[in-house]
Each structure stands twice: as structure tokens, then as C-alpha cells.
Coordinates of C-alpha atoms in Angstrom, one line a residue:
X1 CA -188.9 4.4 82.2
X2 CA -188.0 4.9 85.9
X3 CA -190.5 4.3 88.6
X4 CA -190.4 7.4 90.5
X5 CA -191.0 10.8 90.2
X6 CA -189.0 12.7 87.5
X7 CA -188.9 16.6 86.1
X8 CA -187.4 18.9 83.7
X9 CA -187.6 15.5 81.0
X10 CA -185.9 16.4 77.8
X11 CA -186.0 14.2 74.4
X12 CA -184.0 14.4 71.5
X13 CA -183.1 12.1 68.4
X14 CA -179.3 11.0 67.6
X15 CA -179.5 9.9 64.5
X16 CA -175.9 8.5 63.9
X17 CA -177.1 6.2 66.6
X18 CA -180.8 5.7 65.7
X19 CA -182.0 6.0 69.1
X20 CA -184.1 8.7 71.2
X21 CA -182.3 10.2 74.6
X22 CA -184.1 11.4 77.6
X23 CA -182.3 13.7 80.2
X24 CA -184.1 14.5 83.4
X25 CA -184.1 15.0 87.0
X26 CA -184.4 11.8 89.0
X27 CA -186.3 13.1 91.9
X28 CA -185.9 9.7 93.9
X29 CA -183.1 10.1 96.8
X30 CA -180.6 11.5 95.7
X31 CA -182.0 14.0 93.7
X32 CA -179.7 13.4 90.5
X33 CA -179.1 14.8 86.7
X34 CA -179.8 11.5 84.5
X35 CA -180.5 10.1 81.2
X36 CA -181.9 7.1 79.3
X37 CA -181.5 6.0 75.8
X38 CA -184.6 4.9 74.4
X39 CA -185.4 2.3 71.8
X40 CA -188.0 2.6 69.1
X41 CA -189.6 -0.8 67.3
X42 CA -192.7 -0.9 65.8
X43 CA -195.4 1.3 68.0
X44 CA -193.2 0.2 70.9
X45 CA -190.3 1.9 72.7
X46 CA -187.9 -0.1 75.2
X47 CA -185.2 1.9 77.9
X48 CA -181.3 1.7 78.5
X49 CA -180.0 1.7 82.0
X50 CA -179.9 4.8 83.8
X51 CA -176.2 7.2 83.5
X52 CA -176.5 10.1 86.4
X53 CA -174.9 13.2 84.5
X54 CA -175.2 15.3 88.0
X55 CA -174.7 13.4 91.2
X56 CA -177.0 17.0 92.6
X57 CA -180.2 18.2 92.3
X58 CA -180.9 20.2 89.1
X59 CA -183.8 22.4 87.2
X60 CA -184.2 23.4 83.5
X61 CA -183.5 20.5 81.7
X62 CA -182.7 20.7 77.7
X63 CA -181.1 18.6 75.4
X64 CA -179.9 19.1 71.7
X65 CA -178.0 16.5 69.3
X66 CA -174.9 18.0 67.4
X67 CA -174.7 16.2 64.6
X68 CA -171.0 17.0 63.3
X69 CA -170.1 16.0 66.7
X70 CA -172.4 13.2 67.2
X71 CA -173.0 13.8 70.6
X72 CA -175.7 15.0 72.9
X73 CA -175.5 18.2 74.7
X74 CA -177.8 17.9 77.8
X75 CA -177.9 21.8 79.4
X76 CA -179.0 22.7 82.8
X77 CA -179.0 24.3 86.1
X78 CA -176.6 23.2 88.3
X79 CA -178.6 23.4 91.7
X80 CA -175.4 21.8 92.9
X81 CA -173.2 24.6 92.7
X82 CA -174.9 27.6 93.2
X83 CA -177.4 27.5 90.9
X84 CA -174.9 27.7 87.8
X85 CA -175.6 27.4 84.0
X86 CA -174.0 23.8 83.5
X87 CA -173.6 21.4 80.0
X88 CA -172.5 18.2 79.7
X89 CA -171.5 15.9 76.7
X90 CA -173.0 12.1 75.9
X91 CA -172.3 9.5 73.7
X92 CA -174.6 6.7 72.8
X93 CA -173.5 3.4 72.5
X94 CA -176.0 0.8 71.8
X95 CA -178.5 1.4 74.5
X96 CA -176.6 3.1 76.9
X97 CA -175.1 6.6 76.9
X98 CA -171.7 7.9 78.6
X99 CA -171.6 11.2 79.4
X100 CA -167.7 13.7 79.9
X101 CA -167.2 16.1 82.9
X102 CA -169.9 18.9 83.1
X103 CA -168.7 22.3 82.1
X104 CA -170.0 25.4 83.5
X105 CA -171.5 28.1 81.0
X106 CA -172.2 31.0 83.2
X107 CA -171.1 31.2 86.6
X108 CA -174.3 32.9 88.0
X109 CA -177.6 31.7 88.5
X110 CA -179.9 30.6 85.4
X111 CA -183.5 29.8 84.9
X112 CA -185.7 28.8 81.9
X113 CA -183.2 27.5 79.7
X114 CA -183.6 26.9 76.0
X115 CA -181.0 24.3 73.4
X116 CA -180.5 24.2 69.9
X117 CA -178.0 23.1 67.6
X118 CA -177.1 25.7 64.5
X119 CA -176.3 22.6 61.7
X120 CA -174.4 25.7 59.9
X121 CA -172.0 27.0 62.1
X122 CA -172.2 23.3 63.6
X123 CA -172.4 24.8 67.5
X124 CA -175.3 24.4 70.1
X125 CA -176.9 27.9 71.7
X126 CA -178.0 27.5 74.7
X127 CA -180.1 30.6 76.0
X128 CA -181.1 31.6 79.4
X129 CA -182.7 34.0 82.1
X130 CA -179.5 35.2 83.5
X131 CA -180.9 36.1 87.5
X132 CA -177.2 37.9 87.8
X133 CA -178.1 40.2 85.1
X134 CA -181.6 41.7 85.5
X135 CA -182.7 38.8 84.5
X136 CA -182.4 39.4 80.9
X137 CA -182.7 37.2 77.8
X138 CA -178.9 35.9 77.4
X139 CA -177.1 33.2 75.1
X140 CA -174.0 31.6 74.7
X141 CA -172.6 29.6 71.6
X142 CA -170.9 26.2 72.7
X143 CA -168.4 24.0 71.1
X144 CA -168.2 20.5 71.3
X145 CA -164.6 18.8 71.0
X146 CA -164.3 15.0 72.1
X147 CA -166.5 14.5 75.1
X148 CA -166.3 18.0 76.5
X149 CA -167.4 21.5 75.4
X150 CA -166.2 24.8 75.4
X151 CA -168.1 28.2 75.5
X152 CA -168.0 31.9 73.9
X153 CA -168.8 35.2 75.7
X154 CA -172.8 35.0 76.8
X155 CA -174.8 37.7 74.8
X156 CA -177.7 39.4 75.5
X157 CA -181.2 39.4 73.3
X158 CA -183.4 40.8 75.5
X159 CA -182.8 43.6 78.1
X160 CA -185.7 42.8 80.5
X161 CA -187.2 40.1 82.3
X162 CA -187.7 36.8 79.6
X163 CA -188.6 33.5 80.3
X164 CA -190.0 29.9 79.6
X165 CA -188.0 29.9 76.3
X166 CA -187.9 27.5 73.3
X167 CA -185.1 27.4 70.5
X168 CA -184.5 25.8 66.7
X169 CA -183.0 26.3 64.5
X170 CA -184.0 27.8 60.8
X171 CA -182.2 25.9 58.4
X172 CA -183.7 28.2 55.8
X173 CA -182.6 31.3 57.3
X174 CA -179.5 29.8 59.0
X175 CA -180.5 31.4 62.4
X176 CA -181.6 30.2 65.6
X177 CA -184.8 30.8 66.4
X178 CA -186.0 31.8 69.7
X179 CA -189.0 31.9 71.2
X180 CA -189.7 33.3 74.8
X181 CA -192.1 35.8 77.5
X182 CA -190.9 38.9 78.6
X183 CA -192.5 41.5 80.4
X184 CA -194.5 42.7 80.9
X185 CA -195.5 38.9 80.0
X186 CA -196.1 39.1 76.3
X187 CA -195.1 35.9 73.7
X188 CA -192.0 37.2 71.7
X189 CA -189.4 35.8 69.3
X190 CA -186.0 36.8 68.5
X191 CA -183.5 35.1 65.5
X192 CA -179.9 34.9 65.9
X193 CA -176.9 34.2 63.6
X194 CA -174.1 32.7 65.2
X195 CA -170.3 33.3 63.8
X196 CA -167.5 31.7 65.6
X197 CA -168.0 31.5 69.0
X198 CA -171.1 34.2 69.2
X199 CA -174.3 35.3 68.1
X200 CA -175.5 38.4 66.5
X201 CA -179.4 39.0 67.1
X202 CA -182.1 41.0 65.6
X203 CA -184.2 42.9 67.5
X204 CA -187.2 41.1 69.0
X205 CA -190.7 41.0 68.1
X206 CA -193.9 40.5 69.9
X207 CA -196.3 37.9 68.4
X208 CA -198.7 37.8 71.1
X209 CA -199.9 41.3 72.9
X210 CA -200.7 38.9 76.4
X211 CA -199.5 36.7 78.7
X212 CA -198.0 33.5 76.5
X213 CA -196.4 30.2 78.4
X214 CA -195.7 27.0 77.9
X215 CA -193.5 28.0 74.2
X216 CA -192.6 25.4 72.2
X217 CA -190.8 26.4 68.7
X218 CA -190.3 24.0 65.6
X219 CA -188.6 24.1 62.3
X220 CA -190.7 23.0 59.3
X221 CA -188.4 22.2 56.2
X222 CA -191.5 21.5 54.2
X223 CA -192.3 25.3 54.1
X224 CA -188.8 26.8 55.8
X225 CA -190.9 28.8 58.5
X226 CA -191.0 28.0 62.4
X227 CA -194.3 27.3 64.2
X228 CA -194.2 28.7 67.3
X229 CA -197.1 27.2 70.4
X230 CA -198.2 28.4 73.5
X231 CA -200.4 28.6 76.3
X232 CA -202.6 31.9 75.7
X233 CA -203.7 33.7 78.6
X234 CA -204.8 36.4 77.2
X235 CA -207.9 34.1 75.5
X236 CA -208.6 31.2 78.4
X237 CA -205.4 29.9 78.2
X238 CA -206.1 28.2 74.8
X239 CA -203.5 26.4 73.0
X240 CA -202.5 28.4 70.1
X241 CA -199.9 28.9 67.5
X242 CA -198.3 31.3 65.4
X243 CA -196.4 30.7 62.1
X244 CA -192.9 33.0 62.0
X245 CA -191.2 33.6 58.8
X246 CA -187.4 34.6 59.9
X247 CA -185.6 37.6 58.1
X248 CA -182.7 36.9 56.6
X249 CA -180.5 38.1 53.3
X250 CA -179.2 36.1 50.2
X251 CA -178.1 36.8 47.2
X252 CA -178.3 35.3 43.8
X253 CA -175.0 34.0 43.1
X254 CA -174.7 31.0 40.9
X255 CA -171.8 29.3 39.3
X256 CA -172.0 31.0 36.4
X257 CA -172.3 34.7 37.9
X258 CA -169.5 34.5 40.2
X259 CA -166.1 35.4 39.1
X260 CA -164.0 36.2 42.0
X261 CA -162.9 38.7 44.6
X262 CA -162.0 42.4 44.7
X263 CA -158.4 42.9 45.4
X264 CA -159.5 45.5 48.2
X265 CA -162.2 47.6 49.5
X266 CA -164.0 49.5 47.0
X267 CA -166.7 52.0 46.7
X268 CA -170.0 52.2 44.6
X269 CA -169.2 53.0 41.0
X270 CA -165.5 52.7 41.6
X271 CA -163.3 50.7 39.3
X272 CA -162.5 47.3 41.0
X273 CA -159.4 44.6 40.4
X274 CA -160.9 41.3 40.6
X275 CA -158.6 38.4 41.5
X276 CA -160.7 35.5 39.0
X277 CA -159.9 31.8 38.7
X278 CA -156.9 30.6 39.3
X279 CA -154.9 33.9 41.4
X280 CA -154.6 34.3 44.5
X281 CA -157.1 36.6 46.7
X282 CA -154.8 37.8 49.9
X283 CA -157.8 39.2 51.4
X284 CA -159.0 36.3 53.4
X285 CA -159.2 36.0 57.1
X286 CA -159.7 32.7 59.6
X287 CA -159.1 30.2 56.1
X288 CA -157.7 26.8 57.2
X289 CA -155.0 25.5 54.4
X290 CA -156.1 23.0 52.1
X291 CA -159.5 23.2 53.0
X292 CA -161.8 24.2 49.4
X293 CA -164.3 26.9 50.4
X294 CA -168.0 27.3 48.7
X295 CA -169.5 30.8 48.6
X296 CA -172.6 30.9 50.9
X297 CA -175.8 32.6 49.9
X298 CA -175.0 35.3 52.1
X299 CA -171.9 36.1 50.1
X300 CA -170.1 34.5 53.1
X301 CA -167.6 31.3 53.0
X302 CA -168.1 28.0 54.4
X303 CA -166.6 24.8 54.3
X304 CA -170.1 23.0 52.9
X305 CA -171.8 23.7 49.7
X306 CA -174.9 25.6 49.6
X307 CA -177.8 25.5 46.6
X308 CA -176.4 25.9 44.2
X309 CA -173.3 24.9 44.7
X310 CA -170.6 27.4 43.7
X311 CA -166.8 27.0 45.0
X312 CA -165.0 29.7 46.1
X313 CA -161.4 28.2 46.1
X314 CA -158.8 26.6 48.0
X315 CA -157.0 27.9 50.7
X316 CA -153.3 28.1 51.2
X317 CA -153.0 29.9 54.5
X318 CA -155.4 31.7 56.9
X319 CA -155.5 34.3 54.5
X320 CA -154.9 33.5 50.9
X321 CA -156.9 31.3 48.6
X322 CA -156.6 30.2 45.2
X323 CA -159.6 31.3 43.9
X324 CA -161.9 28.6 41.9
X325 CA -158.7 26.5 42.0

């Protein structure tokens, strides 16, 4: 696809658009940020033009596909300017792809960079090695709107040196799943829920007691458990692979169990009001007007049904919703 040297190659499927991108460093002259759509046919896979992204030299290369959006997220470092953690937004259109203005993430130097799109909370987290900060395991939720993106506050998952990291998402679990070395250079793997614009993360746990590199982490529907592959040091740097099972909570709400809402806070074995089909609850928060609401697993809202399906209500302000109605 390009007939000199190239690094930091990403892939990833859009599949409103059927076609397979591939971001990278151009290391010709200019060293330049660039990307490719790629056509499949048969056992055979044709390229687009070339679209430079970053008219600089940049590292870290990783692409994800948000699929409300329909758009690819390409992250990276910025070598450009100062080293900065940098995303841009692309759209494909036929065999070409146009990409928006790049938007910085983190205005500080950032290695090892990892990008996944949470199909939930429909926002990309993009997690780094933040060199301004100890170097610690950080992340940062991104919103795509149009051609550009916007970012949350960057959060921190693991307070020591952690590297050459690998993210997906668990559909089952509704987390993103992480996958990185830290020191003293032991294979680890931390989950994260995002809500709004950050991401809450459980504490990380070691899945290999030596020196793991190369991490790769993958989402299997089939069983709902990530596969996690590495480079194992500590055992002649054989290619291995573990199999992690996420944590999560759910309950077992169905249509037929779920009622309502309390009218308030209440304690165990206190005596509850329960606002049931057709009031109104008035103890909502961040509702959008006219928008029906399904009751996740979790006991939380959303705007999408989950299995089984049970609706919550329809809202009439940011705060009050008509419950079933």
C-alpha cells in the first residue's frame, strides 16, 4: 500500500462504509500522519489514495470506529507539537477518507497509546502513558460530534510506570477492557466503565507474574470474555494468552418484575412510595424530553434497550419521566 517505509500501522473496520482503514506514519520525506482505505474482494484487497492527517512526524498510532458516529477516530502522538496526545476524526467515502482538524487530548507528552470505542456509552477511550505524570496508566473519554471531537478530564488506572497497552471493549460487561505492563514489568489488565465524559476503573490485576509485551486484547461475543496475547518473557518470550472474565453487576429485572421508582431515598426495611405506570417520577437527573428510557441491567437508564427489554418511561424534562408511559 505505499512503497516506502511506514510505522505505528493501525487497522480498523467501518462498517457503515464496508471498507477497512489503515492509519500510519509515512516515514518517506516528510515524515507525515496518514491513512488509506482499503478494499476487500474475494481473497484480495485493493488501496484508496493516501489523506495525510499530520503534516509532522508522529508515534503511537491507534485507530477505533465509532459506530453511532460513523466515523474513525485515529489517536496519536503528536511529535509535531511537543510530543502531545492528539485525535483526529475521518470519514470514508467510497475509497477515500477525509479527515477534521486534529484535537489535542492531553497537552503533555504520551507514549504507548491504546483505542477503543465503548458501543454503550457510544464514546472512544483512548489510554496512555502520561510521561508528565510519573508516567502512569491514564485515560480519557472522547466525544465525537460532526468531524471533530471533544474530550473529558484524563483519569488515572494505574499509579506507576505502564506501557505497551491494548484496549476493547466488553460488550458483555459494558466496560472497556484494558490490557497493559507495568512495573516492575508484569502483564496486567484493568476494566473501566465510562459515564458521561469519564471512566470509573476497578483496581488492576496481574495476569502474568513476568515481563509481558507485545499485548493485544480482543472481545469474543461467542463466549462474552476477552482474550488477552502477549510476548512472554518470563518463559522464552513465547507467544501466550490468557482468557479474562470482566467483573461486572446485573440484576434480574424483567418486564414483568419492574414496577417503578421510589419517590425518594429509602432505607432497608423501610416503607417505600413507588411512583408505578403512568405518574410521574421527579427524581431523574440528565433525562432529555421526549426521549423513552429502557432500564439497563445495571438498574441504570439508557436510551437503548437491553435483554430483555423493559422501558422505563418517557421523559418530560431533565428530571421527570412518565414512568412506563
Amino acid at each position: 500500500f505505499k512503497s516506502n517505509q511506514c510505522q505505528y500501522t493501525s487497522l480498523v473496520y467501518d462498517s457503515s462504509a464496508g471498507k477497512v482503514v489503515l492509519a500510519y506514519l509515512d516515514d518517506g520525506s516528510p515524515q507525515q500522519g496518514a491513512a488509506t482505505v482499503c478494499t476487500i474482494s474475494g481473497t484480495s484487497i485493493s488501496f484508496g489514495s493516501d489523506t495525510v492527517f499530520e503534516s509532522a512526524n508522529i508515534r503511537y498510532t491507534k485507530a477505533a470506529y465509532d459506530a453511532n458516529a460513523q466515523k474513525i477516530v485515529v489517536a496519536y502522538r503528536d511529535q509535531g507539537n511537543s510530543n502531545y496526545g492528539t485525535a483526529v476524526v475521518g470519514t470514508v467515502s467510497g475509497t477515500s477518507i477525509s479527515f477534521g482538524t486534529p484535537v489535542v487530548y492531553y497537552a503533555g507528552n504520551v507514549l504507548f497509546l491504546a483505542n477503543a470505542y465503548d458501543s454503550v456509552a457510544q464514546k472512544v477511550v483512548i489510554s496512555y502513558r502520561d510521561a508528565g505524570n510519573s508516567n502512569y496508566g491514564t485515560a480519557v473519554v472522547g466525544t465525537v460530534s460532526g468531524t471533530s471531537i471533544s474530550f473529558g478530564t484524563p483519569v488515572v488506572f494505574e499509579s506507576s510506570l505502564s506501557q505497551r497497552m491494548n484496549s476493547t471493549f466488553d460488550a458483555t460487561a459494558k466496560k472497556i477492557v484494558t490490557a497493559f505492563q507495568a512495573l516492575p514489568d508484569q502483564g496486567y489488565v484493568v476494566s473501566g466503565k465510562v459515564s458521561g465524559t469519564t471512566i470509573t476503573f476497578d483496581t488492576p490485576l496481574e495476569f502474568k507474574d513476568a515481563e509481558s509485551v507485545d499485548m493485544s486484547a480482543v472481545y469474543d461475543p461467542d463466549s462474552g470474555k476477552v482474550v488477552l496475547a502477549y510476548r512472554d518473557h518470563g518463559n522464552n518470550q513465547y507467544g501466550t494468552a490468557n482468557v479474562f472474565t470482566t467483573g461486572y453487576s446485573e440484576s434480574n429485572i424483567t418486564s414483568e418484575n419492574f414496577i417503578g421508582f421510589s419517590d425518594g431515598a429509602f432505607a432497608t426495611t423501610q416503607s417505600a412510595s413507588i411512583n408505578t405506570a403512568n405518574t410521574i417520577d421527579r427524581n431523574q437527573s440528565g433525562l432529555t424530553a421526549g426521549q423513552t428510557y429502557f432500564v439497563q441491567k445495571d438498574g441504570t437508564l439508557g436510551t437503548t434497550a437491553a435483554s430483555p427489554s423493559v422501558t422505563a418511561g418517557t421523559a418530560i424534562s431533565a428530571t421527570e419521566l412518565i414512568v412506563k408511559g
